[in-house]
mmCIF file of C-alpha atoms in Angstrom:
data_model
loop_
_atom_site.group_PDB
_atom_site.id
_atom_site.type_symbol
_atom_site.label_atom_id
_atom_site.label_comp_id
_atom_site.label_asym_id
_atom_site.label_seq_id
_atom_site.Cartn_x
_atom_site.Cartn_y
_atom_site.Cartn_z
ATOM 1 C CA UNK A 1 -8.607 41.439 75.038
ATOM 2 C CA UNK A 2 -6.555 38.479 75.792
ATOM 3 C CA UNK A 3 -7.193 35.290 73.991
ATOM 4 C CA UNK A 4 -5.769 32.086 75.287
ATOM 5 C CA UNK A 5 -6.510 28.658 73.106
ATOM 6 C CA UNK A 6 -7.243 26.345 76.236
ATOM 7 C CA UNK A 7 -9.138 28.840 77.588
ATOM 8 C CA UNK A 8 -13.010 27.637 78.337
ATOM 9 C CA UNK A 9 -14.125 31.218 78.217
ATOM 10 C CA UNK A 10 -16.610 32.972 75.424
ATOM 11 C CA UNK A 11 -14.570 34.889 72.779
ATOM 12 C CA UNK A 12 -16.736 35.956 70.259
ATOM 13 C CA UNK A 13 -17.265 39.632 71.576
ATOM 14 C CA UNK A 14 -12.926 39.771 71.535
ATOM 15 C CA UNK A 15 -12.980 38.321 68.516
ATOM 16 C CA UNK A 16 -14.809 41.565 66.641
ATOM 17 C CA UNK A 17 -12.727 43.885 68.314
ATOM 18 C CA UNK A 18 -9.923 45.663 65.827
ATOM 19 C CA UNK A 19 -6.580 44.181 68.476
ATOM 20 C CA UNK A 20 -6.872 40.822 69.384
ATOM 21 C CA UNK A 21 -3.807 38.586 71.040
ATOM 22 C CA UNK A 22 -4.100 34.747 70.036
ATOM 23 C CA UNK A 23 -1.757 32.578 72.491
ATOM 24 C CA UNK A 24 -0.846 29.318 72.039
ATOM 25 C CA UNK A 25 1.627 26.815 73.573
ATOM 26 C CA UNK A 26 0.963 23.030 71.772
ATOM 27 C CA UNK A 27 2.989 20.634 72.291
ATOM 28 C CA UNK A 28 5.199 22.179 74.935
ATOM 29 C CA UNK A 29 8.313 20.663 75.957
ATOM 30 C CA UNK A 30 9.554 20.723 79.231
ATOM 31 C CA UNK A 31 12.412 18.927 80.544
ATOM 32 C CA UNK A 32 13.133 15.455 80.478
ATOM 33 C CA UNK A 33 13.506 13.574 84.196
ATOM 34 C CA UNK A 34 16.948 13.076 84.504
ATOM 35 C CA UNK A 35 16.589 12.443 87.873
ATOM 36 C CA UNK A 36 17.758 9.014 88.505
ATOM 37 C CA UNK A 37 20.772 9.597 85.888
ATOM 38 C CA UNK A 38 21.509 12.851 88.062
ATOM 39 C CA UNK A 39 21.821 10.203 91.243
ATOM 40 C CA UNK A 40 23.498 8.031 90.329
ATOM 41 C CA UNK A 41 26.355 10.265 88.753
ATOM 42 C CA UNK A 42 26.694 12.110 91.845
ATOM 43 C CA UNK A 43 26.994 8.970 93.859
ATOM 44 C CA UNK A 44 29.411 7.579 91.751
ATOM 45 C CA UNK A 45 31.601 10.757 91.587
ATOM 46 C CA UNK A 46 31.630 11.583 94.928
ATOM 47 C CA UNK A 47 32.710 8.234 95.561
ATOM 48 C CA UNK A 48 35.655 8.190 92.949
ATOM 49 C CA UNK A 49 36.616 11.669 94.637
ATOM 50 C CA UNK A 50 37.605 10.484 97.792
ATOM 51 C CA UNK A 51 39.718 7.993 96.283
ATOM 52 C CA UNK A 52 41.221 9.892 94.082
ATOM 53 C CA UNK A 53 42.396 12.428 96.618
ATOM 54 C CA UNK A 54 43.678 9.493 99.144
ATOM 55 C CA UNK A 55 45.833 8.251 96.226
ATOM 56 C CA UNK A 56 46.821 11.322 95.148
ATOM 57 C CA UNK A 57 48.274 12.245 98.637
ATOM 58 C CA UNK A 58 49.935 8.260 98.727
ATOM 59 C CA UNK A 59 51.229 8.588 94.950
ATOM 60 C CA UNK A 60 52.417 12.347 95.379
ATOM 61 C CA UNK A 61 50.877 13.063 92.212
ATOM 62 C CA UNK A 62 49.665 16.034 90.994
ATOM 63 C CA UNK A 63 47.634 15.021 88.084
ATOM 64 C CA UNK A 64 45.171 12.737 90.500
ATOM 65 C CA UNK A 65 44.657 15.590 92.819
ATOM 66 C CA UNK A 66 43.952 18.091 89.998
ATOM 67 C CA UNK A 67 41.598 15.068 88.753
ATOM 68 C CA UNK A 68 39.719 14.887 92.113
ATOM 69 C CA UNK A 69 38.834 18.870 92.248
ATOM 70 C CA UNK A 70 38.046 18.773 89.304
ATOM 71 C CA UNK A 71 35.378 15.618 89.924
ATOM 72 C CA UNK A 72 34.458 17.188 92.800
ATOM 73 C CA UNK A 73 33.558 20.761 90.590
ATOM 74 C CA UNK A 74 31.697 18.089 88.350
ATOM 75 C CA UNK A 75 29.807 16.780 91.539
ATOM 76 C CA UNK A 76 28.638 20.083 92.208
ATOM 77 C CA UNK A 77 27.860 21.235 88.833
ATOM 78 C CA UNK A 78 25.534 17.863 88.513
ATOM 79 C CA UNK A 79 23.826 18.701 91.718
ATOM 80 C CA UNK A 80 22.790 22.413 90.679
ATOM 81 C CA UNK A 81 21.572 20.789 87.611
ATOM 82 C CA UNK A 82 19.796 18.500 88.973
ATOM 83 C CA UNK A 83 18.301 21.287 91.013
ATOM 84 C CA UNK A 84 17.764 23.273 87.967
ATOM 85 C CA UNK A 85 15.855 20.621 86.219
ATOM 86 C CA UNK A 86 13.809 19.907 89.328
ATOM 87 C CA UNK A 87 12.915 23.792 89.419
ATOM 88 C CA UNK A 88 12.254 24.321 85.943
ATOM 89 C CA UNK A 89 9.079 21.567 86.691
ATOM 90 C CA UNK A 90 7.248 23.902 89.183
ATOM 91 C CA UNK A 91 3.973 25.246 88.161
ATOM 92 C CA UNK A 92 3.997 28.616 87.572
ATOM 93 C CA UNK A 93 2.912 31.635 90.200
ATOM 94 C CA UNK A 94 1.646 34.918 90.600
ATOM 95 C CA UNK A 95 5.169 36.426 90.962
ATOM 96 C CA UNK A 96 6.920 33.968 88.521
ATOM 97 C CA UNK A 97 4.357 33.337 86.069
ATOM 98 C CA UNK A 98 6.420 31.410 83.327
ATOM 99 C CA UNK A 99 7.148 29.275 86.425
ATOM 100 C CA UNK A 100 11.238 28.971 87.333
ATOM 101 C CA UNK A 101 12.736 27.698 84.011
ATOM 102 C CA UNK A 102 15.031 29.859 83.319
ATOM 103 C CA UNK A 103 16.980 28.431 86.363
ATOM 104 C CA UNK A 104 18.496 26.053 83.779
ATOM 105 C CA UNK A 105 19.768 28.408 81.719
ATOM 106 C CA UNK A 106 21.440 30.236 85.304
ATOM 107 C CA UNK A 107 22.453 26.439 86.003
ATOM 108 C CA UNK A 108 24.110 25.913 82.831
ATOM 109 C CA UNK A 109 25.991 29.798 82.597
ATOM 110 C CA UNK A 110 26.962 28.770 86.446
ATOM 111 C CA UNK A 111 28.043 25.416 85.091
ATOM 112 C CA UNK A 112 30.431 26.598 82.342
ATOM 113 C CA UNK A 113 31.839 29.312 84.314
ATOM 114 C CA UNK A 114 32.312 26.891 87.122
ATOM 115 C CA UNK A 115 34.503 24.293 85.209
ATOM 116 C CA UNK A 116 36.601 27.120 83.558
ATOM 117 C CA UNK A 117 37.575 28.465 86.959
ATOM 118 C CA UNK A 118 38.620 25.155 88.312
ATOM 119 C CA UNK A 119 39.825 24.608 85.104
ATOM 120 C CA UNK A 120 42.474 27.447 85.834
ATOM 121 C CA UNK A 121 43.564 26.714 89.196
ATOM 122 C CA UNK A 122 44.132 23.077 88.224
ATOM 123 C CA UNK A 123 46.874 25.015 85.239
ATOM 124 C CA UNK A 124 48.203 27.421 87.666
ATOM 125 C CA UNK A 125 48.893 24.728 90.356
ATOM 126 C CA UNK A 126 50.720 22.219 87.169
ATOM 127 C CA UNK A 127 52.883 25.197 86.279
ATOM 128 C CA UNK A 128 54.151 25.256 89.701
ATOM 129 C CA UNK A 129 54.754 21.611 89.846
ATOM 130 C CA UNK A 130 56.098 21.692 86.388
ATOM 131 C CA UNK A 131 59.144 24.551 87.435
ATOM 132 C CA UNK A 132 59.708 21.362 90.774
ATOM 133 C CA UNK A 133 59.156 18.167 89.716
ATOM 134 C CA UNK A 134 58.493 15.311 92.340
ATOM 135 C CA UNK A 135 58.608 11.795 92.136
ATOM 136 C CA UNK A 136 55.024 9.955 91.190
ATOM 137 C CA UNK A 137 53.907 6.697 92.416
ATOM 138 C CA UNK A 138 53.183 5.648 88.608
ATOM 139 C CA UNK A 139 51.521 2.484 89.295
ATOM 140 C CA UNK A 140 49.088 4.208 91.441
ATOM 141 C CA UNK A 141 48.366 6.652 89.186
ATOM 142 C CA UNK A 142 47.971 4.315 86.547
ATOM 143 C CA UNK A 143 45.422 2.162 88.468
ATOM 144 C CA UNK A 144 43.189 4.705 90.207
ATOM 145 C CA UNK A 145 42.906 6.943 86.545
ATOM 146 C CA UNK A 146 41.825 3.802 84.839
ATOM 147 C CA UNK A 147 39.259 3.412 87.402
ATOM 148 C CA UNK A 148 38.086 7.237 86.899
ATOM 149 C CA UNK A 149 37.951 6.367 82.996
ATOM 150 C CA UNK A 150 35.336 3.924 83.851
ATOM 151 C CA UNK A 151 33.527 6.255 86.241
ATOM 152 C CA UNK A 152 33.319 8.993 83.898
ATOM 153 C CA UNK A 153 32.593 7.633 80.707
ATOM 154 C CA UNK A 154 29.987 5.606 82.200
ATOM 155 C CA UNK A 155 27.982 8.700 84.046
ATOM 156 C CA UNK A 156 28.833 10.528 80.681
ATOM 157 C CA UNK A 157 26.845 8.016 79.070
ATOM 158 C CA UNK A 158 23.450 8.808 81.225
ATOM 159 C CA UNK A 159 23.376 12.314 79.742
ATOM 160 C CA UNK A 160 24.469 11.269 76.048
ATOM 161 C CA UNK A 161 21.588 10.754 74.912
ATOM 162 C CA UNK A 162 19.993 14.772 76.248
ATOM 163 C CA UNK A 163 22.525 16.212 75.424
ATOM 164 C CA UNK A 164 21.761 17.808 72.405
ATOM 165 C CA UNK A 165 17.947 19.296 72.974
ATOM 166 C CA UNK A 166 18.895 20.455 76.385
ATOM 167 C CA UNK A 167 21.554 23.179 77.314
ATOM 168 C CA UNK A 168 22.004 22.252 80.973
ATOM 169 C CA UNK A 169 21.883 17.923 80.498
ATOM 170 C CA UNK A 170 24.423 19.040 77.433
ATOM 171 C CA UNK A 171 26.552 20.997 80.391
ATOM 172 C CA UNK A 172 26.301 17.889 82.694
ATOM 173 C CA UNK A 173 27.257 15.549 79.531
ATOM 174 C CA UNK A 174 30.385 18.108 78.933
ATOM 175 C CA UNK A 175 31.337 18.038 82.636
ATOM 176 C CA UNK A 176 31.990 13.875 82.824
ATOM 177 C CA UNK A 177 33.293 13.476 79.241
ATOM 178 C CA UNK A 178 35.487 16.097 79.958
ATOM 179 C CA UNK A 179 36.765 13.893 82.700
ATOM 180 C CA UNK A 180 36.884 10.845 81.246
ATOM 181 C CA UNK A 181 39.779 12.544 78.938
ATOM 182 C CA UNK A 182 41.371 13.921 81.619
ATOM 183 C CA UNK A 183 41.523 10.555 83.493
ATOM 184 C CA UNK A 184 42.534 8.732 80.008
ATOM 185 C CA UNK A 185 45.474 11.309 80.015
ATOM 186 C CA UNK A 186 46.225 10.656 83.430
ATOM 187 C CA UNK A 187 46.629 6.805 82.569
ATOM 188 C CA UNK A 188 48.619 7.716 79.544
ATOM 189 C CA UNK A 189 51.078 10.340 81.540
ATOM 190 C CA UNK A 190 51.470 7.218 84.500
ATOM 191 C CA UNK A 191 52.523 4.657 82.054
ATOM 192 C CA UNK A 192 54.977 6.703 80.579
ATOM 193 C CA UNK A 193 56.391 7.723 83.343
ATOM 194 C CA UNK A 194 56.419 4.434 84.949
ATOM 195 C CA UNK A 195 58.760 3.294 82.490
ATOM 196 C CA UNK A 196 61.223 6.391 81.729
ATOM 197 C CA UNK A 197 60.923 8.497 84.722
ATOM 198 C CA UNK A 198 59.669 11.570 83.785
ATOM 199 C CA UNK A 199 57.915 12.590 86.125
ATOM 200 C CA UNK A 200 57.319 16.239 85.131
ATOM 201 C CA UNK A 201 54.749 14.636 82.385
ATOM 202 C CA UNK A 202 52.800 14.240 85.470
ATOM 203 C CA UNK A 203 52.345 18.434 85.425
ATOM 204 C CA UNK A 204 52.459 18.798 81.780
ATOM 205 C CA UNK A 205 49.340 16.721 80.981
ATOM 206 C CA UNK A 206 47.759 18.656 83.414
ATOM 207 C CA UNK A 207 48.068 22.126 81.238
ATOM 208 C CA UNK A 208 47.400 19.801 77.938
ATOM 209 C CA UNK A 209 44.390 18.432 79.271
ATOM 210 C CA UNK A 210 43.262 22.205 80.979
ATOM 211 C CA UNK A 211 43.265 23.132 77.612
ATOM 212 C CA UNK A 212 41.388 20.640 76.152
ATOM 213 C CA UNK A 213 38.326 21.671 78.867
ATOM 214 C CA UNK A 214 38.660 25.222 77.849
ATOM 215 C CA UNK A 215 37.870 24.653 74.081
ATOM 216 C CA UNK A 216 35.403 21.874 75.208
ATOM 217 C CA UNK A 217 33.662 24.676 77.665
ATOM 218 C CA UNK A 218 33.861 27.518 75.347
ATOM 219 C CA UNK A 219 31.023 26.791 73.493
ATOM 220 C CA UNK A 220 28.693 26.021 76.313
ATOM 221 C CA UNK A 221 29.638 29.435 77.993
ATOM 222 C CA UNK A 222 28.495 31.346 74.240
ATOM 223 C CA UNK A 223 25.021 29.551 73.984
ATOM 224 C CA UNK A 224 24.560 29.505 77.748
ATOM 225 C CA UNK A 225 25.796 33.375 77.835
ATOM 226 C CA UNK A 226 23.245 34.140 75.170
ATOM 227 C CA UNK A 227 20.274 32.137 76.327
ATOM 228 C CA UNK A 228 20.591 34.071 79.559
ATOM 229 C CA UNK A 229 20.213 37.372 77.416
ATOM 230 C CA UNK A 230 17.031 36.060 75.745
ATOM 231 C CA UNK A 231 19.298 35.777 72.442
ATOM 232 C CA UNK A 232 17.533 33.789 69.795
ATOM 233 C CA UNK A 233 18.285 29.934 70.851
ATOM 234 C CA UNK A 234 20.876 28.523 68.117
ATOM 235 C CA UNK A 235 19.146 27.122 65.304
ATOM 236 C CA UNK A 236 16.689 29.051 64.762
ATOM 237 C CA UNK A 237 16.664 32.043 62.026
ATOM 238 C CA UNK A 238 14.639 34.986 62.533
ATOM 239 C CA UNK A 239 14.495 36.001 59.125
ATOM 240 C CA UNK A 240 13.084 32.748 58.260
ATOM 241 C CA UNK A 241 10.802 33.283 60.988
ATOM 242 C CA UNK A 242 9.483 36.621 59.883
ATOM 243 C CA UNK A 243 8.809 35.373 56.153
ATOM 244 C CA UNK A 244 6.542 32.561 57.326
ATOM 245 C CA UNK A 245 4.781 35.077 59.424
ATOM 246 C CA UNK A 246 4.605 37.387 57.117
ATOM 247 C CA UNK A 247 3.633 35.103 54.834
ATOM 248 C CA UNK A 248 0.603 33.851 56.319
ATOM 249 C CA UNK A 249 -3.158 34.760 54.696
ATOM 250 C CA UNK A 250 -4.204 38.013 54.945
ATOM 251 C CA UNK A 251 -0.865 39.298 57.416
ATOM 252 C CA UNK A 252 0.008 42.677 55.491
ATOM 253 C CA UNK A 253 2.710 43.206 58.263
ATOM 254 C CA UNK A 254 5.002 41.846 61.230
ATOM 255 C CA UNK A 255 6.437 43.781 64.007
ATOM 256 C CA UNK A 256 7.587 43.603 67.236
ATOM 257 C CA UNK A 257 8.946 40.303 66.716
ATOM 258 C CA UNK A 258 11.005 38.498 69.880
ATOM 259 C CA UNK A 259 12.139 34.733 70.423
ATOM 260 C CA UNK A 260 13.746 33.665 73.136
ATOM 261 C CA UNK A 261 14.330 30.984 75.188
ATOM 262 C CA UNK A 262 12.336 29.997 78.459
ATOM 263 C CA UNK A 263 14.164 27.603 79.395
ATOM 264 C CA UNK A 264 17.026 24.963 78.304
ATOM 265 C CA UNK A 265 13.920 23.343 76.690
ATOM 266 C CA UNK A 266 11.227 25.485 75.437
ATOM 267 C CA UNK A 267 11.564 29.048 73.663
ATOM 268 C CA UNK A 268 8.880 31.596 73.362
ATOM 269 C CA UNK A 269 7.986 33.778 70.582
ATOM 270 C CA UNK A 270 5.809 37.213 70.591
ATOM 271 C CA UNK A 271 4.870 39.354 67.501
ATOM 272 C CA UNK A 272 2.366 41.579 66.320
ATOM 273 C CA UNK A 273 0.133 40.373 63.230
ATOM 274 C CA UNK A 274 -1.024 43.196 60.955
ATOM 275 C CA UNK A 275 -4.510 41.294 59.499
ATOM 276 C CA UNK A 276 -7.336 44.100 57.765
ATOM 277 C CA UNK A 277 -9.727 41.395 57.852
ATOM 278 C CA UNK A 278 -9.613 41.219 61.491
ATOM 279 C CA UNK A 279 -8.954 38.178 63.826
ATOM 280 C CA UNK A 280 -8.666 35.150 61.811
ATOM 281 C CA UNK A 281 -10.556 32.245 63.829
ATOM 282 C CA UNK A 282 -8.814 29.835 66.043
ATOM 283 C CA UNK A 283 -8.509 27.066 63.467
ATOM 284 C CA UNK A 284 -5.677 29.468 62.300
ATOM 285 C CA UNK A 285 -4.149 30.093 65.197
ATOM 286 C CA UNK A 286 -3.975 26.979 66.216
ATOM 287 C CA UNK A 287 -1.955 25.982 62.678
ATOM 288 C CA UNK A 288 0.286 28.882 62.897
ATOM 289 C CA UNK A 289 1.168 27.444 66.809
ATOM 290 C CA UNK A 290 1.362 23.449 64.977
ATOM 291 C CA UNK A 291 3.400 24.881 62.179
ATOM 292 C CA UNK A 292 5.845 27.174 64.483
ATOM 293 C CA UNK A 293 6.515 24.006 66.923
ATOM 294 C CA UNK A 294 7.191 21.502 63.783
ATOM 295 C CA UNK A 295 9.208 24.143 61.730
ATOM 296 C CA UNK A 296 11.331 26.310 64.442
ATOM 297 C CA UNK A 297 10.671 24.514 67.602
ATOM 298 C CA UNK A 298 8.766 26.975 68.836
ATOM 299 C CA UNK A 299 6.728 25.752 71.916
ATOM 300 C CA UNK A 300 5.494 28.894 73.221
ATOM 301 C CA UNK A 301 3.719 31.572 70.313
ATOM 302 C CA UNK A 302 1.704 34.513 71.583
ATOM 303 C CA UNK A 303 0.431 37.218 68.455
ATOM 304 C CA UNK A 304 -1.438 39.955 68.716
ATOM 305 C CA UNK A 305 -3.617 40.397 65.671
ATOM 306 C CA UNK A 306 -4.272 44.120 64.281
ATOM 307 C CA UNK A 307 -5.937 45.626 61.961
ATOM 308 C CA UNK A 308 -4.054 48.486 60.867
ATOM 309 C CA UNK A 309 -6.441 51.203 61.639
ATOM 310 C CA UNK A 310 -4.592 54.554 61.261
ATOM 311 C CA UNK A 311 -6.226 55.914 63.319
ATOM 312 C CA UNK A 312 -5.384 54.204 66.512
ATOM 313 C CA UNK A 313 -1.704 52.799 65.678
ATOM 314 C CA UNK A 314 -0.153 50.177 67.858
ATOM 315 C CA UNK A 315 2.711 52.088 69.835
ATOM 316 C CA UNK A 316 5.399 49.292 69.029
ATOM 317 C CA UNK A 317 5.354 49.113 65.315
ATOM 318 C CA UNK A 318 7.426 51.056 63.085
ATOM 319 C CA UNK A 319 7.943 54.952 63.312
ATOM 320 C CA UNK A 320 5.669 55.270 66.676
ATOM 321 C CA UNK A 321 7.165 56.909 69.426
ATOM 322 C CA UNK A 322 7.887 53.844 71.884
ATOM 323 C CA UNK A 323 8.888 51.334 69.391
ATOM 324 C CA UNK A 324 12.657 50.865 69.990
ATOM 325 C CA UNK A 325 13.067 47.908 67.321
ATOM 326 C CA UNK A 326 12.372 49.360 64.016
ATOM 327 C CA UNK A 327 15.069 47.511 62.622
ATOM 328 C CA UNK A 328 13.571 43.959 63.425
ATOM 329 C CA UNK A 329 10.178 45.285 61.821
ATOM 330 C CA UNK A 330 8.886 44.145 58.439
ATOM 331 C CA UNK A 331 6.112 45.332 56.379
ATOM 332 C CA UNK A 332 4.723 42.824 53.338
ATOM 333 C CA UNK A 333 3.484 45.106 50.432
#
């Protein structure tokens, strides 16, 4: 029998029965509205990316060009996270019932697989302008970069502050600093070539910068990768998980444990609770759901409480037939 700790419904007949789930989401965390920040970065980008590619075609240069596709990437990115944020807000439905938040976990994977790709045909287009250098219009270059320094570190800015307890406003965050320093090595590669002539800088800083992205984006493509394959979101143990489950009054055993993420935002956790005594009440459910939230960040906890009885085993724990994880199961003697 389900039992669900906002539910208005009269429990006490579940509550005497030997399997009992408890299910409790306190102090859930859904995205922050990043909404206006999402606007205005867009606005501003898509702006700078039409001059960027007018002074790129005046100046001949390379470097702005490879800037402005790779703004205009970032312009994209922004607005699928933007729609990924917006989605993960819907109510859930009778065919998606944890609503749509994993779309910004898809947003962020899309994100960091985006950037890397335009990542590589801005460093495939350099080394061909590296093996025929052209002239540059330095003080162009120099000018409109600065500008995009401004542009980007300012939009970068909006997102600084999310960046860390949410995958897909960290991708957005990546995308714009990311530019910034390409745009700051665009200003660097003008001057110096404004005053020696070498203009095949203009194509090198365009591989030295690629690479910077690459390392930059690596790390958002692993966590983003692994959220999307319900890994265990980074920074939280499982171990340590298990022992405070397992340590809990009257919990002989733990199996069947799984945490994953929802969303960018919220992760889930399921598990099986061996208890003799039976179900423990809700005051204790409701602590276990308090303590899982302040210790792992765990907004989401649903455990099913057992007894034990031999005689009618639960067909995921250890040994049984159907359990395919006996190697994540632990038993407390």
């Amino acid at each position: 029998m389900a039992y669900d700790q906002y539910d208005d419904h009269d429990h006490a007949t579940g509550h005497q029965q030997t399997h009992g789930h408890a299910h409790g989401h306190n102090h859930a965390h859904g995205p922050a509205d990043y909404g206006r920040a999402f606007a205005i970065g867009v606005a501003l980008n898509l702006s700078f990316v039409l001059v960027e590619a007018v002074f790129g075609v005046i100046g001949h240069s390379l470097a702005l060009l490879a800037d402005a596709g790779h703004n205009l990437s970032d312009v994209l990115a922004m607005l699928m996270a933007w729609g990924a944020t917006a989605l993960a807000r819907r109510p859930p439905s009778v065919r998606f019932t944890y609503g749509l938040r994993s779309s910004s976990i898809l947003a962020a994977l899309a994100n960091a697989v985006f950037l890397l790709v335009v990542t590589g045909g801005i460093a495939w287009e350099a080394i061909q302008r590296l093996l025929q250098p052209a002239p540059v219009d330095s003080g162009i270059v120099i000018g409109v970069a600065a500008f995009g320094v401004l542009i980007n570190t300012g939009t970068a800015l909006l997102f600084m502050a999310g960046r860390k307890g949410d995958l897909n406003i960290q991708a957005a965050f990546l995308h714009m600093a990311s530019d910034a320093v390409v745009s700051l090595g665009v200003v660097i590669a003008g001057i110096v070539m404004l005053f020696t002539h070498w203009f095949w800088l203009d194509s090198t800083v365009s591989l030295c910068i690629s690479a910077v992205i690459v390392i930059a984006t690596w790390g958002l493509l692993r966590d983003s990768t692994q959220l999307a394959l319900h890994g265990v979101p980074e920074g939280i143990e499982t171990q340590v998980v298990r022992a405070y489950l397992a340590a809990l009054p009257n919990v002989t055993a733990v199996h069947d444990l799984h945490i994953w993420a929802m969303s960018t935002t919220e992760t889930a956790l399921t598990a099986h609770l061996v208890m003799q005594n039976g179900y423990p009440g809700d005051a204790l459910l409701n602590q276990i759901s308090d303590e899982l939230q302040a210790r792992f960040r765990i907004d989401h906890p649903t455990l099913q409480v057992e007894t034990g009885d031999p005689a009618h085993p639960c067909a995921l724990a250890p040994g049984r037939p159907y359990c395919a994880c006996q190697q994540n199961d632990f038993s407390v003697s």
